[in-house]
C-alpha atoms as one frame of an Amber mdcrd trajectory, in Angstrom:
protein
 142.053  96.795 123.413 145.275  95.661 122.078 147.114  93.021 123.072 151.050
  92.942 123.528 153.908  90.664 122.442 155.129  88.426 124.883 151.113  88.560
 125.857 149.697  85.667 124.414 150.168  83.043 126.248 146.582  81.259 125.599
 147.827  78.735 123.177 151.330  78.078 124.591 150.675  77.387 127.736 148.745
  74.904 130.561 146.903  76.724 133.149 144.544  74.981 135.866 142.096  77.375
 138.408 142.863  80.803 136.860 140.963  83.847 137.778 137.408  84.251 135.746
 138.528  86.958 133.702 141.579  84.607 131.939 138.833  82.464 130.729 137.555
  85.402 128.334 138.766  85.616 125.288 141.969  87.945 123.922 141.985  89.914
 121.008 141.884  87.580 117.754 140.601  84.519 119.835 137.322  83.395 118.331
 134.778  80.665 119.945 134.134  77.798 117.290 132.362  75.285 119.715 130.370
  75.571 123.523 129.699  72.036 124.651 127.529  72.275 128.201 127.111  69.060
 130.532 130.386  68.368 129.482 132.686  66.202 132.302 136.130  66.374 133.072
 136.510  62.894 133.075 140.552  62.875 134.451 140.139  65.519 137.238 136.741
  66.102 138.205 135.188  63.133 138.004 131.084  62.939 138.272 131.424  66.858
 138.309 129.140  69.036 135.450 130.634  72.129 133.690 131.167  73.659 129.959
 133.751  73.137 127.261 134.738  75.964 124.991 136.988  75.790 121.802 138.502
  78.453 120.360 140.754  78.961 117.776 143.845  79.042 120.538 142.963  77.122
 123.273 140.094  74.351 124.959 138.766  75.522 128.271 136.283  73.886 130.531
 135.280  75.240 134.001 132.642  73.391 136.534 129.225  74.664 136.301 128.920
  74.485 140.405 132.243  76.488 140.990 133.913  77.912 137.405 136.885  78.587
 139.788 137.761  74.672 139.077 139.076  75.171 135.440 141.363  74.272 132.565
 142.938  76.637 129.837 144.843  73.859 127.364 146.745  75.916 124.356 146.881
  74.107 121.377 150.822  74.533 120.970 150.919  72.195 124.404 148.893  69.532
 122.370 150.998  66.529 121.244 148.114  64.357 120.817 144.177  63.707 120.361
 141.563  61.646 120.077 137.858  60.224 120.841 137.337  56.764 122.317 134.954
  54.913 124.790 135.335  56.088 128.371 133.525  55.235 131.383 132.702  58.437
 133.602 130.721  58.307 136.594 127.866  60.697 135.043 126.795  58.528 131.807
 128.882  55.382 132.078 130.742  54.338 128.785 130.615  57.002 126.466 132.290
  58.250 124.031 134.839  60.944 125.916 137.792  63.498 124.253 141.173  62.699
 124.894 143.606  65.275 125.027 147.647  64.418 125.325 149.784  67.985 126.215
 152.746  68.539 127.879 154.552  71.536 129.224 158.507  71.961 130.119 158.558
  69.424 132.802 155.715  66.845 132.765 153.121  65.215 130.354 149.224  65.314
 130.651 146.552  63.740 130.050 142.910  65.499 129.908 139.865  63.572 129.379
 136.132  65.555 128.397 132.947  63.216 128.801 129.482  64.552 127.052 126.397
  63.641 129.107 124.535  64.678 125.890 125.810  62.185 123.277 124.695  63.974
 120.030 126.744  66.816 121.523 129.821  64.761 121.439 130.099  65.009 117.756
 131.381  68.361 118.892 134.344  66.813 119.993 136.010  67.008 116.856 136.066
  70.350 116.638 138.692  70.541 118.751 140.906  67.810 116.921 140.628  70.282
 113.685 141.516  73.386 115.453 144.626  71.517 116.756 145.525  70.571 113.441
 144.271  73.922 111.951 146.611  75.288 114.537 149.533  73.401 113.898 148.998
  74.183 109.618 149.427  77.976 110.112 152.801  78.779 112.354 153.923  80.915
 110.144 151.540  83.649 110.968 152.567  83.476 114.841 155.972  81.987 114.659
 159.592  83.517 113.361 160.648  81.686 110.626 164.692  81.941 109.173 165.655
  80.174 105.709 162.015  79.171 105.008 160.195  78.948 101.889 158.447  82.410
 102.010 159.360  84.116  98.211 158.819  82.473  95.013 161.210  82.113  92.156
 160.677  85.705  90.783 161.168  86.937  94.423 157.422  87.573  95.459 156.147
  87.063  98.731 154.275  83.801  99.205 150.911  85.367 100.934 149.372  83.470
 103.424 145.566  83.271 103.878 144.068  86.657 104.631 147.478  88.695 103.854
 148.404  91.613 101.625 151.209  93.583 101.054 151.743  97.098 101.866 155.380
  97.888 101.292 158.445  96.717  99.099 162.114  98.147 100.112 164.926  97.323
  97.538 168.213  97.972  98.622 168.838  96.881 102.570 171.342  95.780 103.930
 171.226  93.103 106.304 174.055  93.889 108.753 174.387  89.905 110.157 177.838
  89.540 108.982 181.091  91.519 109.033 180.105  92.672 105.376 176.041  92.441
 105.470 174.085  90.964 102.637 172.009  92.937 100.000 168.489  92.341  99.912
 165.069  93.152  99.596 162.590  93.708 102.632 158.914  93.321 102.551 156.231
  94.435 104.869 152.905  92.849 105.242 149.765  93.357 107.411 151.274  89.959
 109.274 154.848  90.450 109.366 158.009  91.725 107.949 159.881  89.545 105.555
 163.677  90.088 104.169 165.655  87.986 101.781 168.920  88.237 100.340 168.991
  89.333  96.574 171.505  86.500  95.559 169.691  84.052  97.513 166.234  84.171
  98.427 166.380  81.096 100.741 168.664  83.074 102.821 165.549  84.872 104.586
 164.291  85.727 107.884 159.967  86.632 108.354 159.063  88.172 111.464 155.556
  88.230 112.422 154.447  91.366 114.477 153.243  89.091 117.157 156.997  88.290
 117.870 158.113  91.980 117.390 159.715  93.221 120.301 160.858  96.709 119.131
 161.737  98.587 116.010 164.072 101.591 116.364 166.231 103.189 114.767 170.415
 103.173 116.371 173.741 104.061 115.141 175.868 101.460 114.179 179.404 100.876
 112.671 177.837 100.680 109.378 175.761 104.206 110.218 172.218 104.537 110.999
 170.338 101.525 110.969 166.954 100.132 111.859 167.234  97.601 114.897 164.273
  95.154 114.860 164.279  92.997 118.454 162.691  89.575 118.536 160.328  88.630
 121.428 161.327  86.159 124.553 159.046  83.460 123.162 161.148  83.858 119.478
 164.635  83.292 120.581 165.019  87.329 121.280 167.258  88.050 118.042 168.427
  91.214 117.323 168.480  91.951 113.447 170.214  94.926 111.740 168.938  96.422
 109.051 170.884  99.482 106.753 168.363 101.783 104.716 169.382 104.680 102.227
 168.336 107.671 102.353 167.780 108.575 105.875 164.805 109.410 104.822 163.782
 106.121 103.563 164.960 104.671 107.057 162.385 106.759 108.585 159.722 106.198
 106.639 160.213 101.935 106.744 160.524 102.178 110.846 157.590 104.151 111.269
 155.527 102.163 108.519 156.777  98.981 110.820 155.402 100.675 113.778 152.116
 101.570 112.129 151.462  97.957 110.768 152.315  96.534 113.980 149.713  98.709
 116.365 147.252  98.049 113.372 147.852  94.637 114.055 147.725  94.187 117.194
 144.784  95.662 118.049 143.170  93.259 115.904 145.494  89.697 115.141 145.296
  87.150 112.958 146.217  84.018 114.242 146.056  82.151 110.800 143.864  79.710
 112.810 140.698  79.078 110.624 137.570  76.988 110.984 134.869  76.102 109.920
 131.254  75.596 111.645 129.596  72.087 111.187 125.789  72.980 110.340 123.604
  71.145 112.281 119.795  70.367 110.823 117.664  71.337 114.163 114.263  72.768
 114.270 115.105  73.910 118.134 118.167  74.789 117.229 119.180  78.723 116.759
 120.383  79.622 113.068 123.992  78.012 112.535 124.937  81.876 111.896 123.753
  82.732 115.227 127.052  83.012 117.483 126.642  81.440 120.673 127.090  84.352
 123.437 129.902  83.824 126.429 128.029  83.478 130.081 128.781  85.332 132.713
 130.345  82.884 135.351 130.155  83.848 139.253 132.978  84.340 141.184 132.768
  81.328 144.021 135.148  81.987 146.824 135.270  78.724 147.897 138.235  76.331
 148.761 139.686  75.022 145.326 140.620  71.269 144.902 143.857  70.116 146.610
 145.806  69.387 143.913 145.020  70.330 140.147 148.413  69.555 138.770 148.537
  66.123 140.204 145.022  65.265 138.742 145.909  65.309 134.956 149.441  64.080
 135.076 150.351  61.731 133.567 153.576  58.675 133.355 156.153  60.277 130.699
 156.602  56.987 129.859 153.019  54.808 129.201 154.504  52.128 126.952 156.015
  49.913 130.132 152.626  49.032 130.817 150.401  49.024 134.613 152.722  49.016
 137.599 153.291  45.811 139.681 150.050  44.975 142.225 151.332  45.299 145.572
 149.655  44.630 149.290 148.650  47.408 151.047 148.579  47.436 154.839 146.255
  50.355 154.990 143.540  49.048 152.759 144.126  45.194 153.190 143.922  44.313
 149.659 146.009  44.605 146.568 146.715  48.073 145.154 148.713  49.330 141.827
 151.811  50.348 143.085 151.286  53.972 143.699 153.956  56.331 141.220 157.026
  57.870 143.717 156.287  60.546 146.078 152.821  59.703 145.773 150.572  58.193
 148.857 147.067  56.974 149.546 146.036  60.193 151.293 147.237  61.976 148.222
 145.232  60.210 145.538 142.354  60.481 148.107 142.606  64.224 148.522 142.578
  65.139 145.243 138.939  65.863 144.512 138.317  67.079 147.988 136.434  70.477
 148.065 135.243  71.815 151.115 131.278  72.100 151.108 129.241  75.182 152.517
């Protein structure tokens, strides 16, 4: 099964209580780490369930009702760490801290280990993030980057080769175009202006929206079309012969099914061997379970539960009396109330 652009959305995005089959993994996504008796800390406190990490994401679900989940994409992640937590399960321990944001608000996800020799596994996430955030160009369009060298070969990224070289096109951006040289990978499709290679643009398939071929002003020319996530750009491209035109739009085509079917992320790891006489083999992949579909009444609020103040450095809110309770209460953050906090881990029991 092949995936398509605009598709991916496991390591852009924040998702809470999605359906059991979004938890599986897409095409190119690879499982480094499963953690079980792991706790989220932040939103389900005192409640049991298993972490994954993969080379796109971290997702935990609750063992009791996997319908109580997280998906966090690594491109959300603005910060990580491990410190000392105290969760209702094991007390202090040492717990993952997670820092994302989306669009509109900032998060904050915290994953307690009951077992604490599997907390080492932690970590694994904090390299995948930064793994992640080391390898953009193989998901990400790129203009005026460093992608040729000084004798005007393609710099290869890890795991890339290169299938075709086109002298001669015309990049039809300006009123006159620009000659230069376009290059076609198993990854992406680079072009670069003869006269100046740092005038360059690299499209990776994953942010190919279409390649046709359209008449123009300047003639028949190939038409590549960026995806939503990439800006959607709209490049022009003049190749001579029409025959040659052909040829590079349907080679395009090719590479980009071939790829698609099967992606590479540019999101590498690395397994940390673990001496353990119980343990399987470290080459023995740990197997996804199959999680049951629980029908049952979802917490009230998932959003609320992880978010967190935009801005943390002013410090605790003013202590203020509370009727309700008859003591002294942080002052609850606006359009928040007592019955809301209360609510949040409320699930209705069977």
């Amino acid at each position: 099964m092949a995936i398509s652009v605009d598709g991916v959305w496991q390591d852009r995005e924040i998702r809470f209580d999605l359906d059991a089959r979004y938890l599986k993994l897409c095409p190119g996504e690879v499982l480094v780490e499963q953690i079980d008796n792991v706790e989220d800390t932040k939103g389900s406190n005192g409640d049991q369930g298993t972490l994954r990490i993969t080379n796109l994401r971290v997702i935990w679900f609750a063992s009791a009702m996997p319908r109580i989940n997280l998906s966090i994409g690594y491109n959300t992640v603005n910060g990580g760490t491990t410190k000392m937590y105290t969760s209702k399960v094991r007390g202090p321990a040492e717990s993952l801290y997670l820092m994302a944001k989306n669009q509109t608000s900032r998060f904050e996800f915290i994953f307690t280990c009951q077992n604490p020799n599997d907390s080492r596994f932690f970590s694994a996430a904090l390299r995948m993030h930064r793994a992640y955030e080391t390898s953009k160009m193989f998901r990400d369009l790129k203009m005026r980057g460093s992608v040729v060298t000084q004798d005007e070969q393609l710099k290869l990224l890890p795991g890339e080769t290169l299938a075709e070289r086109a002298e001669g096109v015309w990049n039809l951006s300006s009123e006159t175009g620009n000659l230069g040289v376009l290059l076609l990978s198993n990854i992406r499709a680079v072009w670069f202006a003869s006269l100046n290679s740092h005038y360059n643009v690299s499209i990776p398939y994953l942010q190919l929206a279409s390649c046709r071929i359209r008449d123009s002003k300047f003639g028949y020319a190939l038409v590549i079309e960026t995806s939503l996530s990439s800006g959607e750009y709209v490049l022009g491209f003049r190749i001579k012969p029409d025959e040659r035109l052909h040829q590079v739009s349907k080679m395009i085509s090719v590479l980009q099914r071939a790829y698609l079917k099967k992606p590479n992320f540019g999101v590498k790891f690395q397994k940390e061997v673990v001496v353990n006489e119980i343990e399987p083999p470290p080459e023995q992949e740990k197997e996804e379970k199959d999680m049951i579909i629980d029908n049952r009444q979802l917490r009230a609020d998932a959003f609320a539960a992880y978010f967190t103040d935009k801005h943390k450095s002013d410090g605790p809110r003013t202590p203020v009396f509370s009727e309700e309770l008859g003591v002294a209460i942080e002052e609850l953050k606006p359009g928040f109330t007592l019955s809301d906090l209360w609510n949040i881990h409320v699930e209705s029991i069977k």
